[in-house]
Coordinates of C-alpha atoms and ligand atoms in Angstrom, one line a residue:
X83 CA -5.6 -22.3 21.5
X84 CA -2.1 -21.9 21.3
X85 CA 0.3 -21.1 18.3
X86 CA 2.4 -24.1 17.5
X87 CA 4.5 -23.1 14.3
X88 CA 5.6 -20.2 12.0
X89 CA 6.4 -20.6 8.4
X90 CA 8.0 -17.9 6.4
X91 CA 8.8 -18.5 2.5
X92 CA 10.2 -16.2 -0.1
X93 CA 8.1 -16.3 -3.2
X94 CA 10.8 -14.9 -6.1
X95 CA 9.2 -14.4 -9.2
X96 CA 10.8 -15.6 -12.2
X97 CA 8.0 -15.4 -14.8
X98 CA 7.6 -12.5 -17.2
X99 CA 7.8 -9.0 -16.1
X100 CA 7.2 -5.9 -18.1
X101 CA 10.3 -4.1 -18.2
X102 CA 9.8 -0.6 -17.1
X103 CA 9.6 2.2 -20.4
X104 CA 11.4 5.6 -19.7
X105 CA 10.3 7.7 -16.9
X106 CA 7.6 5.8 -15.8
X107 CA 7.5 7.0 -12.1
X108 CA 9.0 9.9 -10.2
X109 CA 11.1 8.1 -7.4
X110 CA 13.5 8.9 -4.6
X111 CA 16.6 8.0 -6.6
X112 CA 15.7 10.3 -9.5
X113 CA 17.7 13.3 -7.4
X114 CA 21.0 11.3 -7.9
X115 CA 23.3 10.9 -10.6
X116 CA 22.7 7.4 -10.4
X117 CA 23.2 5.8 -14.3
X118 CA 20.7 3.1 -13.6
X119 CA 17.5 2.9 -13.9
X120 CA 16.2 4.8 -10.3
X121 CA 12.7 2.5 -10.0
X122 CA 14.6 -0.4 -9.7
X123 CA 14.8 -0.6 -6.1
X124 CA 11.3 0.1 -5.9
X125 CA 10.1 -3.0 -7.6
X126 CA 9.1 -5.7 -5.8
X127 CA 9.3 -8.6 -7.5
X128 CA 9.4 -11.1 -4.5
X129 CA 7.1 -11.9 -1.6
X130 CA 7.1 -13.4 1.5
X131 CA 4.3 -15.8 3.5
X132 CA 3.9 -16.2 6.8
X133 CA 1.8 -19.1 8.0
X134 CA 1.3 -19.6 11.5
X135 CA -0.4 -23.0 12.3
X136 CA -2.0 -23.3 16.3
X137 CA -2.2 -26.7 18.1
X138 CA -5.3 -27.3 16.5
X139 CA -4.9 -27.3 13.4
X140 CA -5.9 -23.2 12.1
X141 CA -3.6 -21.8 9.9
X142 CA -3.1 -18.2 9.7
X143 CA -1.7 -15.9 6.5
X144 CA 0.1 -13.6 6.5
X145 CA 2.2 -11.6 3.6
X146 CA 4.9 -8.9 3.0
X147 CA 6.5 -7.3 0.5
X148 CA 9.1 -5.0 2.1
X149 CA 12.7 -6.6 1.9
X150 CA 11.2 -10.0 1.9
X151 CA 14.5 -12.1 2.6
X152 CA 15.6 -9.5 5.4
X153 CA 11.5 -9.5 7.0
X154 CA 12.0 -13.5 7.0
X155 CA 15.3 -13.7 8.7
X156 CA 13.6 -11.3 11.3
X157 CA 10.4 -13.6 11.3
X158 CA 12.6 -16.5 11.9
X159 CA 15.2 -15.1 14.3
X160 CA 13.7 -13.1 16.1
X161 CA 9.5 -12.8 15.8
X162 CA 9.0 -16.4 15.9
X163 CA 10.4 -17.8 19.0
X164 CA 8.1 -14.8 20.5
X165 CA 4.9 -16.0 19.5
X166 CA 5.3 -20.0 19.3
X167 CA 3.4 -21.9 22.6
X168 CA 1.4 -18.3 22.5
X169 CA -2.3 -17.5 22.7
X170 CA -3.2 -16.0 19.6
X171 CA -6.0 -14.3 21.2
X172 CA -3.4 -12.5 23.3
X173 CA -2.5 -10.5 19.8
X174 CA -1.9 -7.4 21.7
X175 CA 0.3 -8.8 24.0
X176 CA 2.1 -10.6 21.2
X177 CA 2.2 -7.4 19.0
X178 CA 4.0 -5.7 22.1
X179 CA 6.5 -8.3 22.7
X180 CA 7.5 -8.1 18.7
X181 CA 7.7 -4.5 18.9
X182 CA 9.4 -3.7 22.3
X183 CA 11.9 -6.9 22.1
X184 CA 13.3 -5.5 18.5
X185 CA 12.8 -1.6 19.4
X186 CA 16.9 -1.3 19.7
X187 CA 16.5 -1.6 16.0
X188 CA 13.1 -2.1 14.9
X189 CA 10.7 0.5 15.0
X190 CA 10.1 1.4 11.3
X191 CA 11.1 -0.1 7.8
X192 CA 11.4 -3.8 7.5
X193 CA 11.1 -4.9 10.9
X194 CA 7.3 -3.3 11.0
X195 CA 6.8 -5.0 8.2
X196 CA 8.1 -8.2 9.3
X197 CA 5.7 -7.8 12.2
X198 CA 3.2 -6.9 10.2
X199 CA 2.7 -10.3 8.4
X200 CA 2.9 -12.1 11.9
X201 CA 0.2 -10.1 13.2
X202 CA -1.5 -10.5 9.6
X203 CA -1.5 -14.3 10.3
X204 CA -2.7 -14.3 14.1
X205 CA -5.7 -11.8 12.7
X206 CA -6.8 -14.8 9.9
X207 CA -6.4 -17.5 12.6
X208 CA -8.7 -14.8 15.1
X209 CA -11.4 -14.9 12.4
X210 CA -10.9 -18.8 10.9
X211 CA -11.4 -19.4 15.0
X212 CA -14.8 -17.5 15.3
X213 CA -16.1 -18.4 11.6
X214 CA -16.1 -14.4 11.0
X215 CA -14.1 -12.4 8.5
X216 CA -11.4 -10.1 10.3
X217 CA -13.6 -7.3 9.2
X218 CA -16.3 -8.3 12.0
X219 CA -13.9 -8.5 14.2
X220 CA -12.7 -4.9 14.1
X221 CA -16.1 -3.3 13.4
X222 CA -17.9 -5.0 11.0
X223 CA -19.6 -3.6 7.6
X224 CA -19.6 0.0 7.8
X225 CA -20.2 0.2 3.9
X226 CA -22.6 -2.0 1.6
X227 CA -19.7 -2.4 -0.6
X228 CA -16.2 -0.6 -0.9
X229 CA -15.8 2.3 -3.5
X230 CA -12.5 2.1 -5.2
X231 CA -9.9 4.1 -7.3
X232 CA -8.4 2.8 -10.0
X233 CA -4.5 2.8 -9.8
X234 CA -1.7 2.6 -12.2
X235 CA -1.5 5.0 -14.8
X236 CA 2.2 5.1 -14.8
X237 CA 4.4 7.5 -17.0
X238 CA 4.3 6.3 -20.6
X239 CA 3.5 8.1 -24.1
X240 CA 0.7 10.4 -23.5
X241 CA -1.6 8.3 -25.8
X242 CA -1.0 5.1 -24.2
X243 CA -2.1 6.8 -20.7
X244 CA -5.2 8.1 -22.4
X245 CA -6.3 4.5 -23.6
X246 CA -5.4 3.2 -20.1
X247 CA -7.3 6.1 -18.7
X248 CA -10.5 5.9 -20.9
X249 CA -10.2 1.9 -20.9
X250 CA -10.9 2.1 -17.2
X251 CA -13.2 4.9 -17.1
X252 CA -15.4 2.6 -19.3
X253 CA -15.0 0.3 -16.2
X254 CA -16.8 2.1 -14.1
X255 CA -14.3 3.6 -12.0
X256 CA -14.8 7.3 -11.1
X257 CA -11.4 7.9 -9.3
X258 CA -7.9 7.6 -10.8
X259 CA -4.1 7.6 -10.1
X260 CA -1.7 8.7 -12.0
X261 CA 2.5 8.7 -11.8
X262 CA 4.7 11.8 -12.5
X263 CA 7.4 10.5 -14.4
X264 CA 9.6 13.4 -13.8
X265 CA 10.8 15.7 -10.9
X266 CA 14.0 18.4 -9.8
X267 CA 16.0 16.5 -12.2
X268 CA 14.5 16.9 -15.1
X269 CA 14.3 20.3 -14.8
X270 CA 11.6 22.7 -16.3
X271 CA 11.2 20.4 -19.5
X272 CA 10.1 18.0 -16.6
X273 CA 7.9 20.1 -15.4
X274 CA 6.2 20.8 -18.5
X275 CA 6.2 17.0 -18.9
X276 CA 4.3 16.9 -15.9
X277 CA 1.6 19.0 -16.6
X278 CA 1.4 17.2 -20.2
X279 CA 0.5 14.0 -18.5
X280 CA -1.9 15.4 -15.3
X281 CA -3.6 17.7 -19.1
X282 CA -4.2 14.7 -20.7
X283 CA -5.4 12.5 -18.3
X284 CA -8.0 15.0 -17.2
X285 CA -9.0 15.0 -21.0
X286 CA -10.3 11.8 -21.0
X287 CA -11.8 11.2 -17.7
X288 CA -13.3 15.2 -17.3
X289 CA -13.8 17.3 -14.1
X290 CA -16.8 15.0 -12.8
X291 CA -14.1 12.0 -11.9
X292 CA -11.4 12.0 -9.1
X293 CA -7.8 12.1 -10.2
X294 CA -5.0 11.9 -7.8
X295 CA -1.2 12.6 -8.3
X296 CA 1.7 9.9 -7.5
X297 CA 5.4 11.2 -6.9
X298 CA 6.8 8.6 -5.0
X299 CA 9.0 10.4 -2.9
X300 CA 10.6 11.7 -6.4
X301 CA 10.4 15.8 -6.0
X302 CA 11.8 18.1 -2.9
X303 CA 10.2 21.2 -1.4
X304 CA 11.3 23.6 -3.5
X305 CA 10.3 21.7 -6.6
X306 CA 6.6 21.3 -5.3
X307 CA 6.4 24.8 -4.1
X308 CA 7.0 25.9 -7.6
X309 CA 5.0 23.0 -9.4
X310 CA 1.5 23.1 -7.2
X311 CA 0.3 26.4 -8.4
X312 CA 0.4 25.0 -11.9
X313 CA -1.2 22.1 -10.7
X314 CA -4.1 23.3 -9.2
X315 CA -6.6 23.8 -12.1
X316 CA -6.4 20.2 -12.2
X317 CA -8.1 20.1 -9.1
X318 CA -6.5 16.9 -8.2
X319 CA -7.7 14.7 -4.4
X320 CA -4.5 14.9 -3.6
X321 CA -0.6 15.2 -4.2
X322 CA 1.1 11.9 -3.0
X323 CA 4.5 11.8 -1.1
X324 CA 5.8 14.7 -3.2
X325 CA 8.8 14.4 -0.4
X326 CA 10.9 11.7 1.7
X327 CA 9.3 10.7 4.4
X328 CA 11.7 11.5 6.5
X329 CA 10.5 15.3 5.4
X330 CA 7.6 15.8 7.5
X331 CA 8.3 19.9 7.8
X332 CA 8.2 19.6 4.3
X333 CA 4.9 17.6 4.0
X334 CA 3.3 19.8 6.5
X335 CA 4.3 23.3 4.6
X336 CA 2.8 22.0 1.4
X337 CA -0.4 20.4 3.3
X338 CA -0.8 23.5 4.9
X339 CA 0.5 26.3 2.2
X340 CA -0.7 24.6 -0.8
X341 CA -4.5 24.3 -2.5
X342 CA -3.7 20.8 -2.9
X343 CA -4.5 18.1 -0.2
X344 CA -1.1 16.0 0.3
X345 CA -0.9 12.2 1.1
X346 CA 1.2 10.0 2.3
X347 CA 2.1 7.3 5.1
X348 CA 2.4 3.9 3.1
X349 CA 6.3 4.8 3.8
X350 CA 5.8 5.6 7.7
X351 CA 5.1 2.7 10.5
X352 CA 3.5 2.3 13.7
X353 CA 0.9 4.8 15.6
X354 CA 3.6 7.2 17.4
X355 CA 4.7 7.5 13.3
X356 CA 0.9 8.4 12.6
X357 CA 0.5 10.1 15.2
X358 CA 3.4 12.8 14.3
X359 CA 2.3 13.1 11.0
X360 CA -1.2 14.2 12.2
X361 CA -0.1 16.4 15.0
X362 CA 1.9 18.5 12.2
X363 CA -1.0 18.6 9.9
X364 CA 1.7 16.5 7.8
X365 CA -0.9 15.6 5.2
X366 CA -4.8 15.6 4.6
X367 CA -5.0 11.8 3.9
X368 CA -3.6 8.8 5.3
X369 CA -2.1 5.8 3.6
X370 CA -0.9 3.3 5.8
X371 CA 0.1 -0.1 4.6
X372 CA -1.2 -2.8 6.6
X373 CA 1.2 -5.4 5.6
X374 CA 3.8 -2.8 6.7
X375 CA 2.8 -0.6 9.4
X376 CA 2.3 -2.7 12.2
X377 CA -0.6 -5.0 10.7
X378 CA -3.9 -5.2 11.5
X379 CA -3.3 -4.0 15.4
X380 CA -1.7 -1.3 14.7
X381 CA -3.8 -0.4 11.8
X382 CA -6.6 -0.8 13.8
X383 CA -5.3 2.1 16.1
X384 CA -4.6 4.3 13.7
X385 CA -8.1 4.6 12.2
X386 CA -9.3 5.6 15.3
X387 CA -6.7 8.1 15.7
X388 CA -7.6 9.1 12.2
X389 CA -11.4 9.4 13.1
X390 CA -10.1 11.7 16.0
X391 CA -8.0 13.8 13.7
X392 CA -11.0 13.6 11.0
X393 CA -8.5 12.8 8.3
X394 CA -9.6 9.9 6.1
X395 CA -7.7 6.8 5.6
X396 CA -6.9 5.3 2.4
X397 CA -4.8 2.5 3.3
X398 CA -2.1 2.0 0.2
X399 CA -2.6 -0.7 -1.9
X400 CA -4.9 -3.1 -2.6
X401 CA -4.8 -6.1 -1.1
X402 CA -6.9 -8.1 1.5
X403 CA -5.1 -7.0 4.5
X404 CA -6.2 -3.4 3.3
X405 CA -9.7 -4.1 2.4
X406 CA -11.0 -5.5 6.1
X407 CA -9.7 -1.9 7.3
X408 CA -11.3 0.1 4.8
X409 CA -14.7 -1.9 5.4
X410 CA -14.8 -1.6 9.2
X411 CA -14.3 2.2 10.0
X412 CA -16.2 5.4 8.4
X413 CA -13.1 7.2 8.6
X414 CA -11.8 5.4 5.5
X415 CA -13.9 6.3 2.6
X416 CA -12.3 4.3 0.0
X417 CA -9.8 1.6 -1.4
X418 CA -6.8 1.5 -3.9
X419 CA -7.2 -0.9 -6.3
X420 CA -4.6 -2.2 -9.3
X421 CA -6.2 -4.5 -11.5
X422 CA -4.5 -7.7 -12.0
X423 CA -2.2 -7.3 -15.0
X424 CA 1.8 -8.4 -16.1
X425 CA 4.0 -8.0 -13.4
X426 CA 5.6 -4.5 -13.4
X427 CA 6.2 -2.6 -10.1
X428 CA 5.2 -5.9 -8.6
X429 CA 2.3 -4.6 -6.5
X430 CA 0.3 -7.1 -8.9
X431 CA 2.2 -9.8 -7.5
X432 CA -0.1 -10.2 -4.5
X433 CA -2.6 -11.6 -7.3
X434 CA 0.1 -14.3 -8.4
X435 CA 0.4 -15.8 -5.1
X436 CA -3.3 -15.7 -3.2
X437 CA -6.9 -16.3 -4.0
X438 CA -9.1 -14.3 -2.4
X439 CA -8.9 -10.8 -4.1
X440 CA -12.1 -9.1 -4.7
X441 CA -12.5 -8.0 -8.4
X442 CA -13.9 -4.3 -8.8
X443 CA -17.1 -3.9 -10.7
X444 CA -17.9 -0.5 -11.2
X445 CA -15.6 1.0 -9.3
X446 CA -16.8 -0.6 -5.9
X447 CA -15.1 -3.7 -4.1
X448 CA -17.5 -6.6 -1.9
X449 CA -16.0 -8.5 0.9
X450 CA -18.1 -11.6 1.8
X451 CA -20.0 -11.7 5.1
X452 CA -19.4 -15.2 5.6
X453 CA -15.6 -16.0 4.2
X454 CA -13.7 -16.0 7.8
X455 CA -10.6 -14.6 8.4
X456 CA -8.9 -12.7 5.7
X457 CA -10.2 -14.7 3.2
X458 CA -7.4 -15.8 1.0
X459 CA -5.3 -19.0 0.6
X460 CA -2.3 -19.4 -2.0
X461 CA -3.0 -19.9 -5.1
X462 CA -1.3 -22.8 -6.7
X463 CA -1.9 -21.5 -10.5
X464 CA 1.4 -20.0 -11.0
X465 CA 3.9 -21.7 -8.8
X466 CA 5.9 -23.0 -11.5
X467 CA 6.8 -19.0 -12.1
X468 CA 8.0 -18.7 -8.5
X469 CA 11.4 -20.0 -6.7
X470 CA 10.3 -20.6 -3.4
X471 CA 13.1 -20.2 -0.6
X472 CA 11.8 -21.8 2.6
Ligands
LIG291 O1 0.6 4.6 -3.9 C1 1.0 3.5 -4.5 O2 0.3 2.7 -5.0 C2 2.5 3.3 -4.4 O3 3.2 4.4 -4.3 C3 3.0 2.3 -5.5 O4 2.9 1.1 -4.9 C4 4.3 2.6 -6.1 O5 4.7 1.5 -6.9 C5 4.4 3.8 -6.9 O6 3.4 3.8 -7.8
LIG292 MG1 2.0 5.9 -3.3

């Protein structure tokens, strides 16, 4: 089998979005005096698909949502002419000539990601080949279905995140994340904001459910030193990316100095990236990205890396590329999961363009034994809401 072609489209969404309200997530920007509003680099409201069709006729999917236009200029400049008249089956040998022939400037950000959706794609055709959904490929069903947390939760009036809270807890779910909505910035009316929000989450979904805390990059060291001890008696899982990524002193001080479990990685790329952060005891759980860290070889690598370290993976996002990892290894105990809803942030907007997704009940996700590959194909319902640039 050999790969014959590679496609890579940029689906811009032009339907309805819900325009964000206030300080509705803690973000890098918020520590400049930038006038706009700071989440709005941080929304992704475009996509791109990568098929890759072999001489006979498989064709592969892959996504990402990183810099979409720049990941398919690099798709179609430079990772495409690298794979065509390829064995697919080769896909370690494929994913080191993507990653070695762009390493002058590759490495991390959108060129792992642009990699990741090739590799995504060769990983679908692997399974369509066999008849056997990537998960079996990688080590099949280590879970009889896939618990779940529910994320979203964003910053909004305190009541509104009680009904989103208690609307889901009535679904089932037992695990929850929340967004800070304020950070250094907003100084220690912020922080009081903060604890409003963690107060009245808790109230409505108790002590006997999981609640994890979103930052988004959006505090610095100092500010989480100061803000953890108060955040404690929440007993949240964890603190998420209170710090750049580029921080990983800072990571590790709070993983290690604070009584709260830090989190982080769907902003780091490739195994020598996961690699660092678990040497330096940089956080307590792991959230790659597959559609951005390498795909599903190197996500593959790092959940054995992560077994070794015995620190669980919780890949970021939803999303099927997520899921298959999360089902085939012990070290990851659990998926994200964002309902499908108006587009937003724009993680929903995986839901706009594929079938596929697995909708929680109960707080637990099912992948089918017998759907090969990663199980999606594009949906077709909403292309009228997308501007497709081939
Ligand atoms: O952990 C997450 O889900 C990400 O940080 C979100 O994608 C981001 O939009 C902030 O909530
Ligand atoms: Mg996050």
């Amino acid at each position: 089998m050999k790969i014959k072609s590679v496609r890579a489209r940029v689906f811009e969404w032009k339907g309805k979005t819900v325009p964000p309200q206030g300080n509705f997530c803690s973000n890098a920007m918020d520590l400049l005096y930038a006038p706009q509003e700071t989440m709005s680099t941080f929304r992704f409201h475009s996509w791109t698909v990568v098929e890759i069709e072999t001489d006979d006729g498989i064709v592969g999917l892959g996504n990402v949502a990183l810099a979409p236009a720049i990941a398919k200029a690099i798709i179609d400049q430079y990772l495409a002419p690298l794979v065509t008249g390829q064995d697919p089956w080769d896909y370690e040998y494929l994913w080191q000539r993507m990653y070695r022939a762009t390493h002058a400037w590759g490495r991390k950000g959108v060129t792992m990601a642009a990699i990741s959706a090739v590799d995504l794609a060769i990983w679908d055709i692997l399974g369509k080949s066999v008849n056997k959904p990537v998960f079996k490929l990688l080590g099949g069903r280590t879970k009889e279905k896939i618990p779940c947390y529910y994320s979203k939760l964003y910053r909004t009036d305190l009541k509104e995140m009680q009904a989103e809270a208690q609307k889901f807890l009535d679904q089932g779910f037992t695990a929850f994340k929340m967004r800070f909505g304020y950070g250094p910035a907003h100084l220690q009316k912020g922080v009081a904001e903060n604890l409003k929000s963690v107060e009245a989450v808790r109230e409505v979904i108790g002590y006997d459910n999981d609640l994890m805390l979103e930052c988004y990059m959006g505090w610095n060291l100092e500010y989480a030193k100061r803000i953890c001890p108060k955040l404690e008696k929440f007993q949240p899982r964890w603190l998420e990316e209170p710090v750049i990524a580029d921080d990983i002193d800072g990571y590790a001080e709070l993983n290690q100095r604070t009584g709260i479990p830090i989190s982080g990685g769907e902003h780091e790329f490739s195994l020598y990236g996961f690699k660092q952060l678990l040497d330096r005891k940089a956080v307590s759980v792991v959230q790659y990205d597959t559609n951005r860290v390498g795909g599903i070889t190197a996500a593959h690598k790092i959940n054995a890396l992560c077994e070794a370290y015995s620190v669980p993976v919780i890949p970021h996002a939803g999303q099927m590329h997520n899921y298959h990892l999360t089902m085939s290894t012990l070290a990851s105990p659990m998926s994200e999961y964002f309902p499908m809803h108006d587009v937003e942030v724009g993680n929903e907007l995986f839901y706009y363009i594929f079938d596929g997704e697995p909708v929680a009940e109960n707080g637990f996700l099912q992948l089918d034994d017998h759907k090969p590959g990663l199980g999606l194909s594009l949906k077709t319902e909403y292309l009228k809401d997308f501007n497709i640039v081939e």
